[in-house]
């Protein structure tokens, strides 16, 4: 399904709940895709831990049994371990999408609908919102940059009691990561370059919502201009990686290296 934002820009949705952005019918990357160029060693270590943990769980469940460990058992156990990190990430992503949809409905004055699995998230959000009223300007807003050729969907643009407009991003993740600041900064750039707020947006927030306990933490982005520059550097890296072409050389090994340099 395609949602036409204007004559040039569209968002296409797939059957799995994902989406992609198109400018003049040419696909352009989203903010989170661009930020995937940043190495995340902590995520790699987490995936290893979850995969090995599931294998251990399967083995411990069979301790004391007269078990024949054959090729099928080894294969099934290992495959289950390999799939476990993606299963957990998929569940978290689905919960996040459901929470975003419910929050958007609340901001639009509608009933949030089925809250199964996100009861604590919505309770956390409502408790914060009722104590921190703000004017909603836009929410779930897809925007693009023709200059830098990228796009993104902003969770919320609002105006606080101090009179300042801000961009906010809802997070239901277990932790808050540094690259999230770059993500919010990219959204501020998109909002300002598209002039969707009555005033220039200078503030950005990560709204970290509890999903296991009722809590709501607000993280303000400092040095917004610097963070925008950082994101645009990531975009440059993303573009460079897409352009790399590796051509197999016909040079023999003997002609390549000599004393740490290239042999003439």
XYZ file of N, CA and C in Angstrom:
792
model
N 0.843 -1.191 0.000
C 0.000 0.000 0.000
C 0.878 1.240 0.000
N 0.502 2.239 -0.758
C 1.271 3.473 -0.844
C 0.472 4.649 -0.298
N 1.131 5.447 0.534
C 0.533 6.686 1.026
C 1.263 7.846 0.369
N 0.553 8.593 -0.450
C 1.146 9.720 -1.164
C 1.129 10.934 -0.238
N 2.311 11.422 0.127
C 2.401 12.584 1.012
C 2.252 13.876 0.209
N 2.903 13.912 -0.943
C 2.729 15.011 -1.895
C 3.077 14.476 -3.283
N 3.189 15.354 -4.262
C 3.400 14.903 -5.635
C 4.736 14.200 -5.833
N 5.700 14.457 -4.942
C 7.034 13.868 -5.086
C 7.316 12.743 -4.092
N 6.736 12.845 -2.908
C 7.129 12.008 -1.777
C 6.025 11.032 -1.396
N 6.407 9.751 -1.176
C 5.426 8.727 -0.802
C 6.044 7.749 0.185
N 5.158 7.132 0.967
C 5.560 6.068 1.895
C 4.861 4.795 1.451
N 5.636 3.741 1.254
C 5.071 2.458 0.848
C 5.158 1.477 2.013
N 4.044 0.795 2.282
C 3.947 -0.127 3.405
C 3.908 -1.552 2.893
N 4.667 -2.451 3.551
C 4.650 -3.851 3.138
C 3.733 -4.665 4.046
N 3.543 -5.930 3.706
C 2.611 -6.792 4.431
C 3.102 -7.145 5.830
N 4.396 -6.978 6.068
C 4.960 -7.325 7.375
C 4.914 -6.156 8.355
N 4.366 -5.029 7.922
C 4.259 -3.877 8.811
C 5.401 -2.892 8.665
N 6.317 -3.174 7.746
C 7.418 -2.249 7.511
C 7.031 -1.172 6.511
N 7.924 -0.211 6.323
C 7.647 0.841 5.358
C 8.951 1.331 4.740
N 8.840 1.969 3.596
C 9.986 2.549 2.915
C 9.560 3.862 2.273
N 10.549 4.700 2.012
C 10.276 6.047 1.511
C 10.719 6.186 0.061
N 9.921 6.929 -0.712
C 10.223 7.128 -2.132
C 10.105 8.607 -2.489
N 11.137 9.098 -3.170
C 11.144 10.465 -3.673
C 11.242 10.399 -5.190
N 10.212 10.894 -5.869
C 10.129 10.784 -7.329
C 10.292 9.331 -7.785
N 9.624 8.429 -7.039
C 9.618 6.992 -7.333
C 10.977 6.315 -7.165
N 11.914 6.991 -6.532
C 13.223 6.406 -6.234
C 13.336 6.244 -4.727
N 13.678 5.051 -4.302
C 13.738 4.788 -2.863
C 14.865 5.577 -2.208
N 14.570 6.186 -1.083
C 15.577 6.897 -0.303
C 15.602 6.301 1.107
N 16.746 6.360 1.780
C 16.836 5.719 3.103
C 16.131 6.500 4.198
N 15.677 5.783 5.202
C 15.104 6.401 6.383
C 16.193 6.712 7.399
N 15.842 7.502 8.385
C 16.803 7.918 9.405
C 17.407 6.715 10.122
N 16.564 5.766 10.537
C 17.086 4.622 11.287
C 17.961 3.723 10.412
N 17.655 3.640 9.125
C 18.498 2.864 8.207
C 19.879 3.491 8.106
N 19.933 4.800 8.002
C 21.212 5.501 7.930
C 22.028 5.277 9.200
N 21.358 5.323 10.343
C 22.068 5.156 11.618
C 22.518 3.726 11.861
N 22.030 2.788 11.042
C 22.491 1.397 11.180
C 23.951 1.243 10.769
N 24.542 2.288 10.151
C 25.966 2.234 9.805
C 26.843 2.326 11.050
N 26.273 2.781 12.164
C 27.035 2.892 13.409
C 27.186 1.512 14.035
N 28.408 1.152 14.351
C 28.671 -0.146 14.973
C 28.027 -0.215 16.346
N 27.420 -1.359 16.647
C 26.757 -1.551 17.939
C 27.272 -2.836 18.588
N 28.495 -2.803 19.119
C 29.074 -4.015 19.719
C 28.252 -4.559 20.877
N 27.584 -3.664 21.624
C 26.764 -4.131 22.750
C 25.622 -5.007 22.243
N 25.075 -4.668 21.065
C 23.983 -5.451 20.491
C 24.469 -6.825 20.046
N 25.687 -6.874 19.529
C 26.271 -8.155 19.117
C 26.459 -9.056 20.336
N 26.992 -8.484 21.409
C 27.203 -9.266 22.631
C 25.876 -9.745 23.210
N 24.854 -8.884 23.143
C 23.520 -9.278 23.621
C 22.994 -10.459 22.819
N 23.140 -10.407 21.496
C 22.646 -11.483 20.637
C 23.349 -12.798 20.952
N 24.646 -12.740 21.170
C 25.401 -13.947 21.540
C 24.870 -14.533 22.845
N 24.654 -13.653 23.812
C 24.175 -14.094 25.131
C 22.816 -14.768 25.024
N 21.897 -14.172 24.243
C 20.560 -14.739 24.101
C 20.588 -16.070 23.362
N 21.413 -16.172 22.323
C 21.500 -17.405 21.542
C 22.058 -18.547 22.384
N 23.156 -18.273 23.074
C 23.779 -19.310 23.918
C 22.863 -19.652 25.086
N 22.181 -18.632 25.617
C 21.275 -18.858 26.741
C 20.146 -19.816 26.383
N 19.619 -19.691 25.166
C 18.534 -20.597 24.765
C 19.048 -22.020 24.578
N 20.233 -22.158 23.999
C 20.826 -23.494 23.841
C 21.026 -24.132 25.214
N 21.546 -23.353 26.155
C 21.740 -23.858 27.516
C 20.411 -24.283 28.137
N 19.373 -23.465 27.932
C 18.047 -23.769 28.477
C 17.524 -25.085 27.931
N 17.691 -25.303 26.620
C 17.240 -26.557 26.011
C 17.986 -27.758 26.588
N 19.277 -27.605 26.762
C 20.085 -28.718 27.269
C 19.760 -29.015 28.733
N 19.613 -27.962 29.531
C 19.306 -28.170 30.948
C 17.930 -28.809 31.139
N 17.007 -28.496 30.234
C 15.663 -29.080 30.330
C 15.684 -30.588 30.120
N 16.739 -31.081 29.479
C 16.828 -32.527 29.187
C 17.834 -33.243 30.078
N 18.377 -32.535 31.052
C 19.357 -33.158 31.954
C 18.729 -34.337 32.698
N 19.461 -35.412 32.822
C 18.976 -36.587 33.532
C 18.181 -37.531 32.663
N 17.859 -37.103 31.444
C 17.111 -37.974 30.547
C 18.064 -38.894 29.776
N 17.511 -39.988 29.346
C 18.280 -40.892 28.492
C 18.230 -40.340 27.068
N 19.043 -39.321 26.839
C 18.964 -38.540 25.609
C 20.039 -38.956 24.618
N 19.622 -39.185 23.401
C 20.573 -39.446 22.319
C 20.782 -38.142 21.560
N 21.983 -37.619 21.641
C 22.302 -36.382 20.927
C 22.772 -36.748 19.531
N 21.869 -36.594 18.572
C 22.210 -36.903 17.190
C 22.276 -35.621 16.367
N 22.491 -35.780 15.079
C 22.625 -34.615 14.198
C 21.368 -33.737 14.204
N 20.198 -34.370 14.206
C 18.946 -33.612 14.193
C 18.798 -32.764 15.453
N 19.106 -33.364 16.607
C 18.971 -32.636 17.860
C 19.939 -31.451 17.904
N 21.177 -31.687 17.502
C 22.176 -30.611 17.475
C 21.726 -29.487 16.545
N 21.256 -29.886 15.361
C 20.835 -28.900 14.364
C 19.653 -28.075 14.857
N 18.621 -28.738 15.408
C 17.426 -28.036 15.879
C 17.747 -27.103 17.040
N 18.600 -27.567 17.953
C 18.966 -26.746 19.107
C 19.754 -25.514 18.680
N 20.703 -25.709 17.773
C 21.520 -24.592 17.300
C 20.679 -23.591 16.502
N 19.788 -24.102 15.664
C 18.930 -23.209 14.880
C 18.009 -22.395 15.774
N 17.506 -23.029 16.846
C 16.660 -22.298 17.795
C 17.453 -21.182 18.468
N 18.708 -21.477 18.812
C 19.571 -20.464 19.424
C 19.852 -19.313 18.480
N 20.133 -19.635 17.208
C 20.412 -18.603 16.208
C 19.202 -17.691 16.015
N 18.004 -18.277 16.047
C 16.779 -17.510 15.792
C 16.314 -16.696 16.997
N 16.798 -17.027 18.189
C 16.282 -16.403 19.408
C 16.446 -14.882 19.448
N 17.633 -14.318 19.122
C 17.749 -12.852 19.158
C 16.753 -12.155 18.234
N 16.555 -12.707 17.034
C 15.598 -12.102 16.102
C 14.168 -12.223 16.616
N 13.874 -13.330 17.305
C 12.539 -13.504 17.871
C 12.278 -12.437 18.929
N 13.261 -12.203 19.794
C 13.111 -11.210 20.855
C 12.983 -9.808 20.254
N 13.836 -9.503 19.260
C 13.773 -8.181 18.615
C 12.439 -7.983 17.903
N 11.924 -9.055 17.292
C 10.632 -8.965 16.613
C 9.506 -8.668 17.580
N 9.512 -9.339 18.728
C 8.490 -9.084 19.747
C 8.568 -7.644 20.254
N 9.798 -7.171 20.474
C 9.978 -5.799 20.966
C 9.514 -4.789 19.923
N 9.822 -5.067 18.652
C 9.411 -4.154 17.582
C 7.893 -4.110 17.464
N 7.251 -5.260 17.561
C 5.783 -5.299 17.485
C 5.144 -4.553 18.649
N 5.722 -4.717 19.836
C 5.213 -3.987 20.998
C 5.374 -2.485 20.786
N 6.539 -2.084 20.255
C 6.782 -0.670 20.006
C 5.806 -0.083 18.999
N 5.540 -0.828 17.918
C 4.581 -0.346 16.907
C 3.181 -0.205 17.497
N 2.792 -1.187 18.305
C 1.462 -1.148 18.911
C 1.347 0.028 19.873
N 2.410 0.276 20.641
C 2.407 1.394 21.587
C 2.356 2.730 20.846
N 3.130 2.853 19.766
C 3.123 4.087 18.974
C 1.723 4.366 18.422
N 1.078 3.317 17.922
C -0.262 3.479 17.354
C -1.256 3.933 18.423
N -1.183 3.302 19.605
C -2.092 3.659 20.694
C -1.869 5.097 21.154
N -0.598 5.502 21.259
C -0.291 6.868 21.680
C -0.790 7.874 20.642
N -0.618 7.534 19.359
C -1.098 8.421 18.298
C -2.613 8.604 18.382
N -3.324 7.528 18.673
C -4.777 7.620 18.810
C -5.162 8.504 19.990
N -4.439 8.368 21.089
C -4.715 9.196 22.263
C -4.478 10.674 21.935
N -3.371 10.966 21.238
C -3.067 12.349 20.874
C -4.112 12.921 19.920
N -4.759 12.018 19.180
C -5.789 12.441 18.226
C -7.176 12.488 18.862
N -7.238 12.225 20.175
C -8.511 12.270 20.875
C -9.352 11.030 20.700
N -8.751 9.932 20.253
C -9.476 8.681 20.030
C -9.210 7.699 21.162
N -9.986 6.624 21.178
C -9.712 5.515 22.092
C -8.465 4.778 21.595
N -7.567 4.388 22.488
C -6.333 3.718 22.049
C -6.553 2.312 21.529
N -7.744 1.755 21.758
C -8.027 0.411 21.256
C -7.468 -0.668 22.163
N -7.176 -1.815 21.586
C -6.698 -2.972 22.338
C -5.325 -2.685 22.946
N -5.223 -2.814 24.248
C -3.960 -2.520 24.946
C -3.248 -3.778 25.430
N -3.680 -4.917 24.960
C -3.059 -6.166 25.405
C -1.556 -6.150 25.134
N -0.783 -6.339 26.181
C 0.672 -6.366 26.050
C 1.333 -5.011 26.233
N 0.550 -3.926 26.153
C 1.134 -2.584 26.302
C 0.437 -1.789 27.412
N -0.233 -2.494 28.304
C -0.970 -1.821 29.378
C -0.062 -0.897 30.197
N 1.124 -1.391 30.559
C 2.031 -0.603 31.396
C 2.584 0.580 30.609
N 2.865 0.367 29.323
C 3.378 1.459 28.479
C 2.379 2.610 28.454
N 1.136 2.302 28.202
C 0.124 3.353 28.094
C -0.162 3.989 29.452
N -0.148 3.191 30.508
C -0.321 3.759 31.851
C 0.816 4.736 32.149
N 2.045 4.349 31.778
C 3.205 5.230 31.984
C 3.049 6.525 31.197
N 2.638 6.388 29.932
C 2.467 7.560 29.068
C 1.400 8.500 29.624
N 0.243 7.951 29.977
C -0.867 8.789 30.449
C -0.523 9.494 31.761
N 0.174 8.800 32.641
C 0.566 9.408 33.913
C 1.471 10.601 33.664
N 2.426 10.460 32.721
C 3.319 11.574 32.389
C 2.551 12.697 31.689
N 1.736 12.335 30.708
C 1.015 13.327 29.918
C 0.093 14.172 30.795
N -0.577 13.538 31.732
C -1.504 14.270 32.589
C -0.779 15.256 33.511
N 0.479 14.952 33.809
C 1.269 15.843 34.670
C 2.074 16.857 33.864
N 2.180 16.626 32.550
C 2.994 17.498 31.695
C 2.230 17.832 30.413
N 1.157 18.597 30.524
C 0.368 18.918 29.324
C 1.179 19.737 28.321
N 0.954 19.487 27.049
C 1.610 20.258 26.003
C 0.690 20.339 24.794
N 0.930 21.311 23.960
C 0.146 21.473 22.739
C 0.684 20.553 21.654
N -0.162 19.698 21.117
C 0.245 18.804 20.036
C 0.121 19.555 18.712
N 1.230 19.638 17.990
C 1.232 20.308 16.687
C 1.089 19.289 15.556
N 1.907 18.258 15.588
C 1.850 17.178 14.595
C 2.261 15.875 15.278
N 1.803 14.747 14.735
C 2.292 13.457 15.224
C 2.276 12.448 14.076
N 3.158 11.461 14.186
C 3.328 10.449 13.129
C 3.411 11.125 11.758
N 4.392 12.015 11.642
C 4.503 12.868 10.457
C 5.684 12.437 9.584
N 5.435 11.884 8.380
C 6.531 11.530 7.470
C 7.032 12.782 6.739
N 8.346 12.964 6.734
C 8.963 14.102 6.059
C 10.209 13.649 5.307
N 10.644 14.449 4.355
C 11.845 14.100 3.597
C 12.696 15.334 3.355
N 13.949 15.082 2.994
C 14.861 16.153 2.609
C 15.286 15.922 1.171
N 14.980 16.877 0.308
C 15.446 16.767 -1.080
C 16.942 17.044 -1.159
N 17.438 17.899 -0.288
C 18.854 18.261 -0.313
C 19.738 17.062 -0.002
N 19.416 16.336 1.053
C 20.254 15.210 1.487
C 19.653 13.851 1.149
N 18.484 13.838 0.590
C 17.834 12.617 0.110
C 17.714 11.548 1.206
N 16.958 11.877 2.223
C 16.596 10.908 3.254
C 15.226 11.300 3.791
N 14.631 10.408 4.574
C 13.299 10.664 5.108
C 13.169 10.058 6.497
N 12.081 10.381 7.153
C 11.814 9.821 8.467
C 10.415 10.210 8.916
N 9.919 9.477 9.915
C 8.599 9.765 10.471
C 8.751 10.248 11.906
N 8.319 11.459 12.158
C 8.450 12.075 13.484
C 7.299 11.620 14.366
N 7.620 11.157 15.568
C 6.577 10.695 16.493
C 5.670 11.831 16.927
N 6.267 12.933 17.379
C 5.436 14.052 17.846
C 6.203 15.364 17.744
N 5.490 16.401 17.335
C 5.977 17.778 17.423
C 5.000 18.514 18.330
N 5.533 19.154 19.347
C 4.665 19.826 20.308
C 5.224 21.170 20.732
N 4.428 21.864 21.536
C 4.872 23.128 22.134
C 4.648 23.028 23.629
N 5.731 23.218 24.381
C 5.653 23.094 25.833
C 5.120 24.344 26.495
N 4.967 24.261 27.804
C 4.468 25.407 28.571
C 5.436 26.586 28.544
N 6.704 26.326 28.172
C 7.686 27.409 28.071
C 7.576 28.148 26.739
N 6.646 27.690 25.874
C 6.454 28.344 24.589
C 7.354 27.851 23.479
N 8.252 26.900 23.789
C 9.190 26.389 22.799
C 8.637 25.145 22.107
N 8.811 25.087 20.804
C 8.433 23.887 20.055
C 9.518 22.830 20.206
N 9.105 21.574 20.160
C 10.060 20.477 20.324
C 9.666 19.291 19.444
N 10.648 18.440 19.191
C 10.416 17.139 18.562
C 10.629 16.078 19.629
N 9.711 15.125 19.706
C 9.832 14.041 20.670
C 9.770 12.687 19.988
N 10.498 11.734 20.548
C 10.517 10.381 19.996
C 10.211 9.389 21.116
N 9.136 8.613 20.949
C 8.756 7.620 21.954
C 9.668 6.408 21.846
N 10.185 5.949 22.975
C 11.031 4.759 23.002
C 10.518 3.783 24.062
N 10.328 2.533 23.647
C 9.951 1.473 24.592
C 11.068 0.452 24.730
N 12.250 0.801 24.238
C 13.404 -0.095 24.304
C 13.869 -0.272 25.744
N 14.678 -1.296 25.955
C 15.171 -1.565 27.305
C 16.094 -0.451 27.784
N 16.874 0.104 26.854
C 17.850 1.137 27.203
C 17.753 2.303 26.230
N 18.426 3.384 26.574
C 18.561 4.543 25.691
C 20.003 4.565 25.198
N 20.168 4.670 23.874
C 21.495 4.594 23.267
C 21.886 5.947 22.680
N 23.197 6.251 22.606
C 23.648 7.567 22.106
C 23.132 7.917 20.716
N 23.048 6.914 19.820
C 22.617 7.225 18.453
C 21.169 7.706 18.388
N 20.414 7.481 19.464
C 19.042 7.997 19.498
C 19.030 9.518 19.468
N 20.081 10.152 20.007
C 20.188 11.612 19.957
C 20.347 12.074 18.511
N 21.118 11.330 17.727
C 21.279 11.661 16.311
C 19.963 11.492 15.563
N 19.191 10.481 15.946
C 17.892 10.243 15.322
C 16.950 11.426 15.552
N 16.848 11.876 16.794
C 15.975 13.008 17.108
C 16.478 14.274 16.405
N 17.787 14.454 16.353
C 18.355 15.624 15.668
C 18.001 15.615 14.187
N 18.027 14.431 13.574
C 17.639 14.323 12.157
C 16.187 14.730 11.968
N 15.334 14.342 12.905
C 13.916 14.719 12.821
C 13.744 16.235 12.986
N 14.543 16.836 13.865
C 14.481 18.289 14.020
C 14.874 18.965 12.707
N 15.919 18.446 12.066
C 16.322 19.007 10.770
C 15.177 18.901 9.762
N 14.554 17.731 9.687
C 13.453 17.547 8.740
C 12.296 18.496 9.048
N 11.957 18.626 10.329
C 10.844 19.495 10.711
C 11.124 20.949 10.356
N 12.338 21.401 10.630
C 12.683 22.793 10.346
C 12.816 23.056 8.849
N 13.414 22.132 8.115
C 13.598 22.351 6.679
C 12.269 22.297 5.928
N 11.292 21.578 6.505
C 9.962 21.525 5.895
C 8.992 22.534 6.498
N 9.447 23.275 7.499
C 8.672 24.345 8.134
C 7.276 23.877 8.578
N 7.266 22.813 9.354
C 5.980 22.251 9.772
C 5.514 22.775 11.131
N 6.372 23.524 11.817
C 6.005 24.092 13.123
C 5.922 25.612 13.001
N 5.148 26.246 13.865
C 5.012 27.706 13.780
C 6.300 28.451 14.084
N 7.212 27.829 14.847
C 8.489 28.447 15.207
C 9.625 27.467 14.907
N 10.836 28.000 14.841
C 12.007 27.148 14.649
C 12.148 26.209 15.845
N 12.322 24.943 15.570
C 12.452 23.949 16.641
C 13.909 23.856 17.071
N 14.131 24.081 18.345
C 15.491 24.034 18.888
C 15.656 22.945 19.943
N 14.551 22.302 20.308
C 14.613 21.303 21.376
C 14.170 19.937 20.865
N 14.819 18.917 21.387
C 14.444 17.551 21.051
C 14.526 16.668 22.284
N 13.599 15.713 22.376
C 13.541 14.850 23.551
C 13.394 13.388 23.153
N 14.039 12.538 23.918
C 13.777 11.102 23.876
C 12.845 10.812 25.038
N 11.667 10.290 24.740
C 10.699 9.930 25.770
C 10.775 8.425 25.979
N 11.451 8.013 27.038
C 11.674 6.586 27.309
C 10.567 6.072 28.236
N 9.727 5.200 27.703
C 8.527 4.755 28.410
C 8.726 3.349 28.964
N 8.412 3.174 30.239
C 8.544 1.860 30.852
C 7.532 0.871 30.303
N 7.961 -0.368 30.126
C 7.041 -1.412 29.666
C 6.908 -2.547 30.671
N 7.790 -2.565 31.665
C 7.703 -3.574 32.727
C 7.302 -2.965 34.063
N 7.470 -1.664 34.183
C 7.044 -0.945 35.375
C 6.618 0.457 34.947
N 5.751 1.075 35.736
C 5.222 2.388 35.371
C 6.302 3.447 35.602
N 6.896 3.900 34.520
C 7.908 4.950 34.586
C 7.998 5.657 33.238
N 8.438 6.899 33.278
C 8.545 7.710 32.070
C 9.720 8.658 32.273
N 10.786 8.456 31.489
C 11.980 9.281 31.621
C 12.168 10.139 30.374
N 12.509 11.395 30.605
C 12.696 12.346 29.510
C 14.173 12.711 29.406
N 14.731 12.556 28.202
C 16.126 12.904 27.943
C 16.160 14.014 26.894
N 16.716 15.158 27.266
C 16.809 16.275 26.329
C 18.087 16.160 25.508
N 17.983 16.465 24.215
C 19.141 16.434 23.327
C 19.901 17.744 23.480
N 21.147 17.666 23.883
C 21.990 18.843 23.995
C 22.761 19.034 22.682
N 23.133 20.270 22.380
C 23.880 20.610 21.161
C 23.185 20.048 19.927
N 21.963 20.500 19.702
C 21.171 20.002 18.565
C 21.899 20.213 17.247
N 22.504 21.387 17.062
C 23.217 21.673 15.811
C 24.358 20.677 15.591
N 25.088 20.378 16.660
C 26.181 19.405 16.563
C 25.681 18.007 16.254
N 24.540 17.653 16.839
C 23.966 16.340 16.584
C 23.449 16.226 15.143
N 22.918 17.333 14.601
C 22.495 17.323 13.198
C 23.706 17.112 12.301
N 24.803 17.805 12.600
C 26.039 17.607 11.825
C 26.497 16.156 11.908
N 26.393 15.574 13.103
C 26.789 14.174 13.281
C 25.942 13.237 12.444
N 24.625 13.499 12.404
C 23.757 12.658 11.582
C 24.110 12.797 10.106
N 24.345 14.021 9.638
C 24.661 14.221 8.225
C 25.994 13.561 7.848
N 26.912 13.468 8.810
C 28.157 12.729 8.574
C 27.858 11.237 8.422
N 26.906 10.736 9.216
C 26.475 9.335 9.060
C 25.857 9.117 7.682
N 25.088 10.097 7.228
C 24.477 9.994 5.895
C 25.555 9.945 4.817
N 26.602 10.742 4.979
C 27.701 10.738 4.018
C 28.390 9.374 4.012
N 28.598 8.809 5.206
C 29.196 7.480 5.298
C 28.291 6.442 4.647
N 26.990 6.526 4.922
C 26.019 5.602 4.327
C 26.099 5.663 2.804
N 26.122 6.870 2.251
C 26.196 7.031 0.794
C 27.503 6.469 0.242
N 28.601 6.707 0.962
C 29.908 6.216 0.505
C 29.942 4.696 0.472
N 29.386 4.065 1.508
C 29.366 2.604 1.548
C 28.541 2.028 0.399
N 27.480 2.736 0.003
C 26.647 2.278 -1.104
C 27.367 2.382 -2.446
N 28.349 3.276 -2.526
C 29.043 3.511 -3.795
C 30.297 2.665 -3.981
N 30.710 1.972 -2.932
C 31.957 1.212 -3.008
C 31.861 0.113 -4.057
N 32.853 0.046 -4.902
C 32.963 -1.035 -5.878
C 34.331 -1.683 -5.715
N 34.346 -2.975 -5.476
C 35.596 -3.705 -5.342
C 35.848 -4.481 -6.635
N 36.939 -4.154 -7.293
C 37.296 -4.805 -8.554
C 38.493 -5.704 -8.307
N 38.371 -6.946 -8.672
C 39.456 -7.898 -8.470
C 40.653 -7.505 -9.313
N 41.814 -7.428 -8.680
C 43.020 -7.009 -9.374
C 43.692 -8.204 -10.042
N 44.380 -7.912 -11.138
C 45.131 -8.968 -11.837
C 46.561 -9.033 -11.361
N 46.959 -8.144 -10.427
C 48.322 -8.150 -9.917
C 48.595 -9.423 -9.129
N 49.751 -9.980 -9.271
C 50.134 -11.139 -8.461
C 50.617 -10.643 -7.112
N 50.607 -11.517 -6.131
C 51.055 -11.137 -4.794
C 52.475 -10.612 -4.796
N 53.301 -11.137 -5.685
C 54.695 -10.728 -5.738
C 54.840 -9.266 -6.150
N 53.863 -8.739 -6.839
C 53.947 -7.359 -7.319
C 53.311 -6.346 -6.379
N 52.714 -6.833 -5.280
C 51.939 -5.922 -4.448
C 52.736 -5.329 -3.302
N 53.309 -6.176 -2.458
C 53.932 -5.677 -1.241
C 55.435 -5.909 -1.227
N 56.139 -4.899 -0.830
C 57.583 -5.022 -0.631
C 57.995 -4.061 0.466
N 58.453 -4.616 1.576
C 58.866 -3.812 2.722
C 57.745 -2.884 3.208
N 56.550 -3.407 3.202
C 55.410 -2.638 3.716
C 54.853 -1.636 2.737
N 55.348 -1.585 1.526
C 54.831 -0.636 0.546
C 54.441 -1.351 -0.736
N 54.050 -0.556 -1.725
C 53.673 -1.130 -3.016
C 54.891 -1.153 -3.916
N 55.162 -2.332 -4.455
C 56.328 -2.492 -5.333
C 56.071 -1.838 -6.674
N 57.033 -1.063 -7.127
C 56.910 -0.389 -8.427
C 57.398 -1.315 -9.541
